[in-house]
Short mmCIF file of C-alpha atoms in Angstrom, two decimals:
data_model
loop_
_atom_site.label_atom_id
_atom_site.label_comp_id
_atom_site.label_asym_id
_atom_site.label_seq_id
_atom_site.Cartn_x
_atom_site.Cartn_y
_atom_site.Cartn_z
CA UNK A 267 77.74 123.62 90.10
CA UNK A 268 77.63 124.30 86.28
CA UNK A 269 80.19 123.48 83.74
CA UNK A 270 81.60 126.94 83.69
CA UNK A 271 82.29 127.22 87.32
CA UNK A 272 84.23 123.80 87.57
CA UNK A 273 86.35 124.63 84.80
CA UNK A 274 87.31 127.56 86.86
CA UNK A 275 87.75 125.72 89.82
CA UNK A 276 89.57 123.29 88.67
CA UNK A 277 93.43 123.65 88.93
CA UNK A 278 95.61 123.55 85.51
CA UNK A 279 97.13 120.40 84.64
CA UNK A 280 100.84 120.59 85.30
CA UNK A 281 101.85 120.47 81.22
CA UNK A 282 99.33 123.66 80.85
CA UNK A 283 101.21 125.29 83.63
CA UNK A 284 104.65 125.17 82.43
CA UNK A 285 103.51 126.11 78.68
CA UNK A 286 102.70 129.36 80.01
CA UNK A 287 105.49 129.84 82.57
CA UNK A 288 107.50 132.64 80.97
CA UNK A 289 111.19 131.13 81.88
CA UNK A 290 110.04 127.94 80.28
CA UNK A 291 109.14 129.48 77.15
CA UNK A 292 112.42 131.20 76.76
CA UNK A 293 113.99 128.25 77.72
CA UNK A 294 111.61 126.33 75.20
CA UNK A 295 112.66 128.94 72.29
CA UNK A 296 116.36 128.18 72.63
CA UNK A 297 116.66 124.25 73.60
CA UNK A 298 113.88 123.26 70.92
CA UNK A 299 115.41 124.67 67.96
CA UNK A 300 118.97 123.32 69.23
CA UNK A 301 117.41 119.91 69.59
CA UNK A 302 116.07 119.68 66.30
CA UNK A 303 119.71 120.56 65.09
CA UNK A 304 121.30 117.93 66.93
CA UNK A 305 118.36 115.19 65.57
CA UNK A 306 118.79 116.46 62.21
CA UNK A 307 122.72 115.94 62.48
CA UNK A 308 122.70 112.48 64.41
CA UNK A 309 120.20 111.37 61.23
CA UNK A 310 122.81 112.94 59.01
CA UNK A 311 125.74 111.45 60.48
CA UNK A 312 124.02 108.34 60.82
CA UNK A 313 122.87 107.88 57.09
CA UNK A 314 119.39 108.37 57.71
CA UNK A 315 119.20 111.42 56.04
CA UNK A 316 121.00 109.76 52.89
CA UNK A 317 117.96 107.27 52.55
CA UNK A 318 115.48 109.95 53.03
CA UNK A 319 116.71 111.89 50.44
CA UNK A 320 117.54 108.88 48.33
CA UNK A 321 121.08 110.13 47.92
CA UNK A 322 124.32 108.37 49.29
CA UNK A 323 127.64 109.36 51.34
CA UNK A 324 129.36 110.23 48.15
CA UNK A 325 126.97 113.22 47.40
CA UNK A 326 126.21 114.24 50.75
CA UNK A 327 129.07 113.14 53.00
CA UNK A 328 128.65 112.80 57.03
CA UNK A 329 129.26 115.87 59.18
CA UNK A 330 132.63 114.78 60.29
CA UNK A 331 133.78 114.40 56.95
CA UNK A 332 132.78 117.58 56.19
CA UNK A 333 134.66 118.74 59.03
CA UNK A 334 137.88 117.20 58.36
CA UNK A 335 138.28 118.41 55.16
CA UNK A 336 137.56 121.51 56.22
CA UNK A 337 140.58 121.48 58.51
CA UNK A 338 142.46 120.03 55.75
CA UNK A 339 141.50 122.87 53.22
CA UNK A 340 141.41 125.35 56.11
CA UNK A 341 144.18 127.76 54.42
CA UNK A 342 142.34 127.57 50.69
CA UNK A 343 138.64 128.09 52.38
CA UNK A 344 140.03 131.31 54.31
CA UNK A 345 141.45 132.61 50.65
CA UNK A 346 138.64 132.08 48.60
CA UNK A 347 136.27 133.21 51.87
CA UNK A 348 138.29 136.64 51.62
CA UNK A 349 137.55 136.96 47.92
CA UNK A 350 134.14 136.62 48.73
CA UNK A 351 133.98 138.77 51.52
CA UNK A 352 135.71 141.59 49.72
CA UNK A 353 133.44 141.52 46.95
CA UNK A 354 130.32 141.52 48.92
CA UNK A 355 131.45 144.03 51.42
CA UNK A 356 132.76 146.51 48.98
CA UNK A 357 129.44 146.20 46.69
CA UNK A 358 127.34 146.53 50.23
CA UNK A 359 129.20 149.86 50.80
CA UNK A 360 129.79 151.33 47.94
CA UNK A 361 126.22 150.42 46.62
CA UNK A 362 124.72 151.44 50.14
CA UNK A 363 126.13 155.06 50.14
CA UNK A 364 125.08 155.63 46.52
CA UNK A 365 121.46 154.06 47.39
CA UNK A 366 121.64 156.80 49.96
CA UNK A 367 122.54 159.58 48.16
CA UNK A 368 120.13 158.86 45.27
CA UNK A 369 117.65 158.81 48.10
CA UNK A 370 118.49 162.08 49.39
CA UNK A 371 118.14 163.42 45.62
CA UNK A 372 114.92 162.16 45.61
CA UNK A 373 113.81 163.58 48.90
CA UNK A 374 115.16 167.03 47.28
CA UNK A 375 113.13 166.68 44.12
CA UNK A 376 110.11 164.53 45.33
CA UNK A 377 108.29 164.49 41.82
CA UNK A 378 111.17 162.81 39.83
CA UNK A 379 112.32 160.91 42.61
CA UNK A 380 109.99 158.51 43.54
CA UNK A 381 109.89 157.45 39.78
CA UNK A 382 113.54 157.40 39.58
CA UNK A 383 113.86 154.97 42.45
CA UNK A 384 111.44 152.62 41.22
CA UNK A 385 112.96 152.25 38.09
CA UNK A 386 116.47 151.68 40.04
CA UNK A 387 114.59 148.84 42.01
CA UNK A 388 113.44 147.41 38.65
CA UNK A 389 116.88 146.98 37.70
CA UNK A 390 117.48 145.03 40.79
CA UNK A 391 115.18 142.74 40.33
CA UNK A 392 116.70 141.35 37.11
CA UNK A 393 118.08 138.11 38.06
CA UNK A 394 122.08 137.93 39.04
CA UNK A 395 122.39 135.23 36.73
CA UNK A 396 121.22 137.38 33.83
CA UNK A 397 123.40 140.50 35.22
CA UNK A 398 126.62 139.04 35.96
CA UNK A 399 127.44 138.26 32.21
CA UNK A 400 126.42 141.65 31.00
CA UNK A 401 128.78 143.06 33.56
CA UNK A 402 131.74 140.64 32.72
CA UNK A 403 131.05 142.22 29.50
CA UNK A 404 131.13 145.63 30.59
CA UNK A 405 133.97 145.51 32.29
CA UNK A 406 136.40 143.71 29.66
CA UNK A 407 138.53 146.94 29.23
CA UNK A 408 138.74 148.13 32.94
CA UNK A 409 142.08 146.05 33.62
CA UNK A 410 144.52 144.15 31.93
CA UNK A 411 144.51 141.95 35.03
CA UNK A 412 141.92 139.11 34.81
CA UNK A 413 141.63 138.84 38.71
CA UNK A 414 141.13 142.85 38.84
CA UNK A 415 138.35 143.25 36.02
CA UNK A 416 136.43 140.00 37.38
CA UNK A 417 136.57 141.33 40.79
CA UNK A 418 135.06 144.76 39.37
CA UNK A 419 132.63 143.40 37.68
CA UNK A 420 131.44 141.29 40.77
CA UNK A 421 131.60 144.14 43.01
CA UNK A 422 129.04 145.69 40.39
CA UNK A 423 126.49 143.04 40.54
CA UNK A 424 126.22 143.39 44.44
CA UNK A 425 126.31 147.22 44.16
CA UNK A 426 123.17 147.49 42.13
CA UNK A 427 121.57 145.06 44.90
CA UNK A 428 122.60 146.90 47.71
CA UNK A 429 121.68 150.49 45.88
CA UNK A 430 118.22 149.79 44.92
CA UNK A 431 117.38 148.11 48.57
CA UNK A 432 118.93 151.25 50.26
CA UNK A 433 117.63 153.45 47.74
CA UNK A 434 113.60 152.62 48.25
CA UNK A 435 114.01 152.18 52.03
CA UNK A 436 116.18 155.47 52.75
CA UNK A 437 113.75 157.60 50.64
CA UNK A 438 111.06 156.35 53.15
CA UNK A 439 113.08 157.08 55.77
CA UNK A 440 114.15 160.43 54.58
CA UNK A 441 110.19 161.26 53.86
CA UNK A 442 108.03 159.05 56.19
CA UNK A 443 108.22 161.91 59.12
CA UNK A 444 105.80 162.42 62.09
CA UNK A 445 102.87 164.48 61.57
CA UNK A 446 103.64 168.13 62.13
CA UNK A 447 106.97 167.30 62.05
CA UNK A 448 108.18 169.65 59.04
CA UNK A 449 105.60 172.43 60.13
CA UNK A 450 107.71 172.51 63.58
CA UNK A 451 110.82 172.89 61.83
CA UNK A 452 109.10 175.53 59.60
CA UNK A 453 108.00 177.27 62.77
CA UNK A 454 111.85 177.47 63.99
CA UNK A 455 112.05 179.17 60.25
CA UNK A 456 114.61 176.31 59.74
CA UNK A 457 116.48 176.07 56.81
CA UNK A 458 116.50 173.23 54.24
CA UNK A 459 119.97 172.28 55.23
CA UNK A 460 118.71 171.89 58.87
CA UNK A 461 115.47 169.88 57.98
CA UNK A 462 117.60 167.58 56.54
CA UNK A 463 120.16 167.25 59.54
CA UNK A 464 118.22 167.31 62.40
CA UNK A 465 114.75 165.70 61.35
CA UNK A 466 115.35 163.74 57.85
CA UNK A 467 118.46 162.59 58.57
CA UNK A 468 117.88 161.21 62.11
CA UNK A 469 114.68 159.77 60.85
CA UNK A 470 116.11 157.33 58.29
CA UNK A 471 118.44 155.59 61.09
CA UNK A 472 115.99 153.04 61.79
CA UNK A 473 115.14 152.52 57.71
CA UNK A 474 119.00 152.34 56.97
CA UNK A 475 118.65 149.05 59.30
CA UNK A 476 115.53 147.42 57.52
CA UNK A 477 117.86 147.80 54.01
CA UNK A 478 120.76 146.06 55.66
CA UNK A 479 118.81 143.37 57.01
CA UNK A 480 117.84 142.51 53.48
CA UNK A 481 121.26 143.44 51.17
CA UNK A 482 123.95 142.11 54.10
CA UNK A 483 122.59 138.50 53.32
CA UNK A 484 121.56 139.50 49.44
CA UNK A 485 124.94 141.23 49.20
CA UNK A 486 126.74 137.66 50.11
CA UNK A 487 124.06 135.50 48.11
CA UNK A 488 124.84 137.79 45.04
CA UNK A 489 128.58 137.77 45.59
CA UNK A 490 128.18 133.91 45.69
CA UNK A 491 126.18 133.63 42.39
CA UNK A 492 127.86 136.40 40.46
CA UNK A 493 131.20 134.36 41.30
CA UNK A 494 129.94 131.33 39.31
CA UNK A 495 130.02 133.55 36.06
CA UNK A 496 133.17 135.64 36.92
CA UNK A 497 136.01 135.52 34.37
CA UNK A 498 138.70 134.81 37.19
CA UNK A 499 138.23 131.48 39.43
CA UNK A 500 138.20 132.75 43.18
CA UNK A 501 135.35 132.86 45.46
CA UNK A 502 133.35 130.46 47.86
CA UNK A 503 130.73 130.69 45.16
CA UNK A 504 132.90 129.33 42.16
CA UNK A 505 134.39 126.88 44.32
CA UNK A 506 131.17 125.44 44.97
CA UNK A 507 130.70 125.01 41.19
CA UNK A 508 134.08 123.79 40.29
CA UNK A 509 134.25 121.17 42.90
CA UNK A 510 130.48 120.01 41.88
CA UNK A 511 131.59 119.95 38.36
CA UNK A 512 134.76 117.83 39.15
CA UNK A 513 132.28 115.35 41.34
CA UNK A 514 134.41 116.21 44.27
CA UNK A 515 131.29 116.73 46.49
CA UNK A 516 133.01 116.58 49.94
CA UNK A 517 135.23 119.52 49.19
CA UNK A 518 131.93 121.33 47.90
CA UNK A 519 130.07 120.59 51.02
CA UNK A 520 133.15 122.32 52.87
CA UNK A 521 132.15 125.37 50.61
CA UNK A 522 128.79 125.59 51.20
CA UNK A 523 129.45 125.03 54.81
CA UNK A 524 131.83 128.69 54.77
CA UNK A 525 129.22 130.18 52.67
CA UNK A 526 126.57 129.76 55.54
CA UNK A 527 129.50 130.93 58.15
CA UNK A 528 130.07 133.57 56.28
CA UNK A 529 126.48 134.64 55.96
CA UNK A 530 125.38 134.09 59.61
CA UNK A 531 128.62 136.14 60.54
CA UNK A 532 127.61 138.71 58.35
CA UNK A 533 124.00 139.10 59.98
CA UNK A 534 125.21 138.50 63.71
CA UNK A 535 127.58 141.19 63.17
CA UNK A 536 124.71 143.64 61.45
CA UNK A 537 122.38 142.65 64.98
CA UNK A 538 124.82 143.57 67.05
CA UNK A 539 125.42 146.85 65.18
CA UNK A 540 121.83 147.45 64.92
CA UNK A 541 121.22 146.60 68.86
CA UNK A 542 123.92 149.08 69.59
CA UNK A 543 122.62 151.93 67.52
CA UNK A 544 119.15 151.50 68.23
CA UNK A 545 119.86 151.36 72.31
CA UNK A 546 121.82 154.53 72.16
CA UNK A 547 119.40 156.56 70.06
CA UNK A 548 115.85 155.00 71.58
CA UNK A 549 114.31 153.99 68.16
CA UNK B 211 80.40 192.25 71.56
CA UNK B 212 83.28 193.67 69.29
CA UNK B 213 86.71 193.20 69.76
CA UNK B 214 87.61 197.16 69.68
CA UNK B 215 85.36 197.65 72.65
CA UNK B 216 87.61 195.09 74.92
CA UNK B 217 88.20 196.82 78.43
CA UNK B 218 92.22 196.72 78.19
CA UNK B 219 92.00 199.44 75.55
CA UNK B 220 95.33 201.06 76.51
CA UNK B 221 97.05 197.71 75.63
CA UNK B 222 98.20 197.83 72.16
CA UNK B 223 96.80 195.45 69.37
CA UNK B 224 99.45 192.92 68.79
CA UNK B 225 97.73 190.62 66.25
CA UNK B 226 95.32 192.37 63.76
CA UNK B 227 93.32 189.98 61.60
CA UNK B 228 91.35 191.60 58.80
CA UNK B 229 89.04 190.20 56.38
CA UNK B 230 90.66 186.74 56.60
CA UNK B 231 89.46 184.30 54.06
CA UNK B 232 91.10 180.74 53.22
CA UNK B 233 89.81 178.89 50.44
CA UNK B 234 90.80 175.57 49.46
CA UNK B 235 90.52 173.24 46.60
CA UNK B 236 89.10 170.11 47.29
CA UNK B 237 89.67 166.61 45.43
CA UNK B 238 87.42 167.52 42.74
CA UNK B 239 88.76 170.69 41.67
CA UNK B 240 85.98 172.47 43.37
CA UNK B 241 86.52 175.47 46.04
CA UNK B 242 85.77 174.94 49.51
CA UNK B 243 85.73 178.00 51.94
CA UNK B 244 87.73 177.22 55.25
CA UNK B 245 87.33 179.74 56.76
CA UNK B 246 85.49 183.77 55.58
CA UNK B 247 85.82 187.43 56.77
CA UNK B 248 87.32 186.78 60.06
CA UNK B 249 87.93 190.30 62.07
CA UNK B 250 89.96 189.95 65.44
CA UNK B 251 92.45 192.10 67.44
CA UNK B 252 94.49 190.31 69.79
CA UNK B 253 95.85 192.69 72.78
CA UNK B 254 99.36 192.17 73.79
CA UNK B 255 99.56 189.74 76.66
CA UNK B 256 95.84 188.49 75.73
CA UNK B 257 94.63 184.88 76.31
CA UNK B 258 92.40 184.22 73.56
CA UNK B 259 90.93 180.97 72.63
CA UNK B 260 89.31 179.92 69.09
CA UNK B 261 86.80 177.55 69.71
CA UNK B 262 84.49 175.48 67.49
CA UNK B 263 83.39 172.31 66.00
CA UNK B 264 85.87 170.42 63.31
CA UNK B 265 85.41 171.92 60.14
CA UNK B 266 84.80 175.54 61.85
CA UNK B 267 88.64 176.69 60.39
CA UNK B 268 90.05 177.36 63.61
CA UNK B 269 93.40 175.31 62.78
CA UNK B 270 93.40 177.05 59.72
CA UNK B 271 93.17 180.57 60.90
CA UNK B 272 95.80 179.48 63.80
CA UNK B 273 98.27 178.05 60.95
CA UNK B 274 97.51 181.42 59.09
CA UNK B 275 98.72 183.40 61.66
CA UNK B 276 101.88 181.24 62.42
CA UNK B 277 102.78 181.38 58.75
CA UNK B 278 102.27 177.49 58.02
CA UNK B 279 99.44 179.01 55.46
CA UNK B 280 98.79 181.14 53.14
CA UNK B 281 95.52 183.30 53.35
CA UNK B 282 93.96 183.50 49.73
CA UNK B 283 91.88 186.75 51.14
CA UNK B 284 92.57 189.59 53.77
CA UNK B 285 95.65 189.68 55.54
CA UNK B 286 97.29 189.67 58.77
CA UNK B 287 99.86 191.90 61.08
CA UNK B 288 101.38 190.62 63.96
CA UNK B 289 103.51 193.84 65.67
CA UNK B 290 102.98 195.73 62.45
CA UNK B 291 104.79 192.98 60.26
CA UNK B 292 104.00 190.11 58.13
CA UNK B 293 103.44 186.60 59.63
CA UNK B 294 106.55 185.55 57.69
CA UNK B 295 108.37 188.40 58.87
CA UNK B 296 107.56 187.04 62.30
CA UNK B 297 108.36 183.62 62.04
CA UNK B 298 111.67 184.40 60.77
CA UNK B 299 112.31 186.52 63.88
CA UNK B 300 111.34 183.41 65.78
CA UNK B 301 108.37 185.03 67.63
CA UNK B 302 106.66 182.42 67.47
CA UNK B 303 106.03 179.54 69.84
CA UNK B 304 104.01 176.94 67.97
CA UNK B 305 102.39 173.81 70.65
CA UNK B 306 100.72 171.22 68.02
CA UNK B 307 98.06 168.75 68.75
CA UNK B 308 100.46 165.98 69.15
CA UNK B 309 104.15 166.54 71.05
CA UNK B 310 106.02 166.21 68.08
CA UNK B 311 109.35 165.21 69.94
CA UNK B 312 111.91 163.63 68.15
CA UNK B 313 112.65 159.72 69.55
CA UNK B 314 116.04 159.85 69.07
CA UNK B 315 116.80 162.73 71.32
CA UNK B 316 116.47 163.18 75.01
CA UNK B 317 113.88 165.28 76.47
CA UNK B 318 116.49 168.03 77.26
CA UNK B 319 117.64 167.72 73.51
CA UNK B 320 114.03 168.03 72.29
CA UNK B 321 113.96 171.17 74.25
CA UNK B 322 117.29 172.84 72.75
CA UNK B 323 116.27 171.52 69.55
CA UNK B 324 114.73 175.31 68.21
CA UNK B 325 117.74 177.05 70.08
CA UNK B 326 120.02 175.00 67.87
CA UNK B 327 118.39 176.58 64.82
CA UNK B 328 119.02 180.11 66.58
CA UNK B 329 122.72 179.35 66.68
CA UNK B 330 123.08 179.54 70.27
CA UNK B 331 126.17 178.14 72.21
CA UNK B 332 126.14 174.95 73.79
CA UNK B 333 126.04 176.45 77.35
CA UNK B 334 123.31 179.00 76.33
CA UNK B 335 121.09 176.00 75.09
CA UNK B 336 121.67 173.59 77.99
CA UNK B 337 121.05 176.54 80.66
CA UNK B 338 117.69 177.52 78.89
CA UNK B 339 116.75 174.10 78.47
CA UNK B 340 117.09 173.41 82.08
CA UNK B 341 115.31 176.51 83.11
CA UNK B 342 112.26 175.57 80.85
CA UNK B 343 112.20 171.89 82.12
CA UNK B 344 112.11 173.21 85.24
CA UNK B 345 108.88 175.61 84.68
CA UNK B 346 107.09 172.31 83.14
CA UNK B 347 108.24 170.46 86.44
CA UNK B 348 110.47 168.17 84.09
CA UNK B 349 113.86 168.83 85.42
CA UNK B 350 114.23 165.14 86.52
CA UNK B 351 113.22 163.40 83.35
CA UNK B 352 115.76 165.55 81.09
CA UNK B 353 117.78 162.75 80.44
CA UNK B 354 115.07 160.37 79.46
CA UNK B 355 113.80 159.48 76.07
CA UNK B 356 110.35 160.77 74.75
CA UNK B 357 108.99 157.06 74.61
CA UNK B 358 109.47 157.00 78.28
CA UNK B 359 107.31 159.49 79.23
CA UNK B 360 103.46 160.00 79.44
CA UNK B 361 101.47 161.55 76.95
CA UNK B 362 100.64 164.81 79.37
CA UNK B 363 104.60 164.92 79.98
CA UNK B 364 105.39 164.54 76.54
CA UNK B 365 103.18 167.78 75.87
CA UNK B 366 104.93 169.51 79.01
CA UNK B 367 107.91 169.04 76.92
CA UNK B 368 106.14 170.21 73.89
CA UNK B 369 105.33 173.34 75.69
CA UNK B 370 108.91 173.86 76.90
CA UNK B 371 110.24 173.53 73.79
CA UNK B 372 107.79 176.36 72.57
CA UNK B 373 108.36 178.70 75.28
CA UNK B 374 112.31 178.17 75.37
CA UNK B 375 113.20 180.50 72.13
CA UNK B 376 111.22 183.47 74.15
CA UNK B 377 108.47 183.77 71.64
CA UNK B 378 106.47 186.89 72.12
CA UNK B 379 103.42 184.59 71.17
CA UNK B 380 102.51 181.55 71.93
CA UNK B 381 100.22 179.46 69.38
CA UNK B 382 98.24 176.59 70.80
CA UNK B 383 96.60 173.89 68.41
CA UNK B 384 94.25 171.47 70.69
CA UNK B 385 97.51 170.73 72.57
CA UNK B 386 95.61 169.14 75.46
CA UNK B 387 92.82 167.26 73.62
CA UNK B 388 94.36 164.08 73.41
CA UNK B 389 94.90 163.90 77.15
CA UNK B 390 92.49 162.40 80.16
CA UNK B 391 90.87 164.95 82.30
CA UNK B 392 93.08 164.88 85.12
CA UNK B 393 96.23 165.35 83.52
CA UNK B 394 94.42 167.83 81.05
CA UNK B 395 92.99 169.83 84.37
CA UNK B 396 97.00 169.80 85.72
CA UNK B 397 97.96 171.47 82.56
CA UNK B 398 95.36 174.13 82.72
CA UNK B 399 97.07 175.11 85.90
CA UNK B 400 100.63 174.97 85.12
CA UNK B 401 99.75 176.73 81.73
CA UNK B 402 98.00 179.71 83.72
CA UNK B 403 100.97 179.74 86.23
CA UNK B 404 103.58 179.95 83.06
CA UNK B 405 101.52 182.56 81.18
CA UNK B 406 100.88 184.77 84.21
CA UNK B 407 104.97 184.14 84.68
CA UNK B 408 105.98 184.73 81.36
CA UNK B 409 103.32 187.15 80.31
CA UNK B 410 103.01 185.47 76.76
CA UNK B 411 100.35 186.27 74.45
CA UNK B 412 98.28 183.07 73.67
CA UNK B 413 95.92 182.28 71.04
CA UNK B 414 94.68 178.75 71.99
CA UNK B 415 92.41 176.20 69.53
CA UNK B 416 90.27 173.73 71.16
CA UNK B 417 87.01 172.46 70.91
CA UNK B 418 86.10 172.08 74.19
CA UNK B 419 83.89 175.24 76.05
CA UNK B 420 84.72 174.59 79.17
CA UNK B 421 88.57 174.44 78.89
CA UNK B 422 88.03 178.06 76.78
CA UNK B 423 86.37 179.64 79.57
CA UNK B 424 88.31 178.44 82.47
CA UNK B 425 91.73 179.62 80.32
CA UNK B 426 90.79 182.41 78.46
CA UNK B 427 90.49 186.32 79.07
CA UNK B 428 88.06 186.03 75.36
CA UNK B 429 86.31 182.88 73.75
CA UNK B 430 86.20 183.46 69.83
CA UNK B 431 83.64 181.45 68.66
CA UNK B 432 83.73 179.81 65.21
CA UNK B 433 81.19 178.47 62.82
CA UNK B 434 81.67 175.87 60.43
CA UNK B 435 80.18 175.76 56.58
CA UNK B 436 81.80 178.19 55.87
CA UNK B 437 84.43 178.45 59.03
CA UNK B 438 83.45 182.29 60.44
CA UNK B 439 83.84 184.21 63.33
CA UNK B 440 80.49 183.87 64.86
CA UNK B 441 80.72 185.51 68.41
CA UNK B 442 83.42 186.81 70.97
CA UNK B 443 82.52 186.32 74.53
CA UNK B 444 84.66 188.06 77.07
CA UNK B 445 85.48 186.13 80.28
CA UNK B 446 85.53 188.23 82.99
CA UNK B 447 86.37 185.65 85.81
CA UNK B 448 89.01 186.78 88.16
CA UNK B 449 92.58 185.99 88.10
CA UNK B 450 94.33 183.83 89.00
CA UNK B 451 91.67 180.90 87.81
CA UNK B 452 91.56 177.85 90.39
CA UNK B 453 89.73 174.73 89.87
CA UNK B 454 87.28 175.13 92.02
CA UNK B 455 86.03 178.38 89.88
CA UNK B 456 84.84 175.47 87.55
CA UNK B 457 81.63 174.85 90.17
CA UNK B 458 80.78 178.64 90.51
CA UNK B 459 77.64 179.98 88.80
CA UNK B 460 79.22 182.44 87.39
CA UNK B 461 81.48 179.88 85.36
CA UNK B 462 78.32 177.96 84.26
CA UNK B 463 76.75 181.05 83.13
CA UNK B 464 79.69 181.84 81.01
CA UNK B 465 79.95 178.27 79.70
CA UNK B 466 76.06 178.16 78.66
CA UNK B 467 76.49 182.29 77.01
CA UNK B 468 79.34 180.46 75.12
CA UNK B 469 77.36 177.57 74.05
CA UNK B 470 74.42 179.61 73.05
CA UNK B 471 76.54 181.88 70.86
CA UNK B 472 77.03 179.37 68.15
CA UNK B 473 74.57 179.83 65.57
CA UNK B 474 71.62 177.45 65.61
CA UNK B 475 72.21 177.27 69.54
CA UNK B 476 73.65 174.08 69.81
CA UNK B 477 77.14 172.56 69.38
CA UNK B 478 76.71 170.20 67.23
#
């Protein structure tokens, strides 16, 4: 019996069989990251993490301390989180609608459209740190109320980011059609409006979600960063900055936690909506 | 053999193609003749195949008839009208190479799509779609989505959708070329059954000699560089055609005759 035959004949080892089992694989995909998370929290709580990063429990307080501060300041955290979410959501919605509108225009005038969208894309790649102060300047005369004009400035920054992302993706969704799809509509003598409504619009739906998967987290990030530079002091991002400046690191960590929760929740909601829509239309 | 000599002389010509030529410009800006000097008369209710290797302009010819492409020379008349007029009256059903089903619509809703363009009522559309799906044997799949169907079933939906608008003329561009032999044979039989039942004029593009001979009343042989009509072969096999006819000497002789009618004598 040669080596190859012996290899086939031999029973696979237990570890090998386990690692190939689909159920074990599925369970491992959940259990292993959770274990890693618990390990990190354990090290953090036990002060080992602080030693590894050569810092102290004042700069990086234990999770239990952050949690208790979170509870104590819950009302304040919610107020600030609400302001951040308002900015992110308003900017996301207005920006996405504008971006989609721009994509529609571009798809009707493809010669100019594609170039136009690229320019929007280029503008959106300007760092938020640079955009935010410019927007503050532009919105000086919007309102006498600092909180309002500050809000407008922040929304404008988020809007630009969301609009560029949606514009570029939606344009692809409206123009990258199945081969012959446009010819098919032509054989039905379909008017331009019908081609848009029955073919291009539904074809763009998966691309809308591609855009949102980037722009939902980006909107929250952008809202947080633009709060740093805003005139009016509010929002999760601004609280992180204020508390660091005052060397209240534990409180800063409360707001960092809040930012994480907002980001995760937003992404989960997006995933649920996407799953529902995609299932309904079998994309 | 000339089209005018065709035996069904008393049937009127439905499609008249005169001196048709299409010239493209290639990437270098040089003129390339896709097809040139095509003359062809097609009778009402006739099943005609356009047969040839790739690059012979058969699809271009079909697209000109469907008004998806403008000829550069000559003209086409369908029932005395221009292709554009006929297209705007929804008298063409076009079956593309790929099924072109909309993934976000159920099978039934896909069949209803062209009817929506014709502003039919919801009930009319639904009834017509059911009727068409029954004809292609997909009644049980009406509420499935395209990606749940096999390639052969998708192509059936494609045919059902094209027939739904009650076109006078069915234009088919290599509709079965992507299917396996078994599915293809089944669909050949189905297509002939539907054709007999609905009495459409069918213009069928293919690069498969057996397929062309089995289905057609006439096979128009096109040769490439430049694409031109090099022969028209009458297929006098009796109707209805059955799959076992493919074993008969008569069938094989016709296949050979078509094969030999390619300029240069071979299909390469």
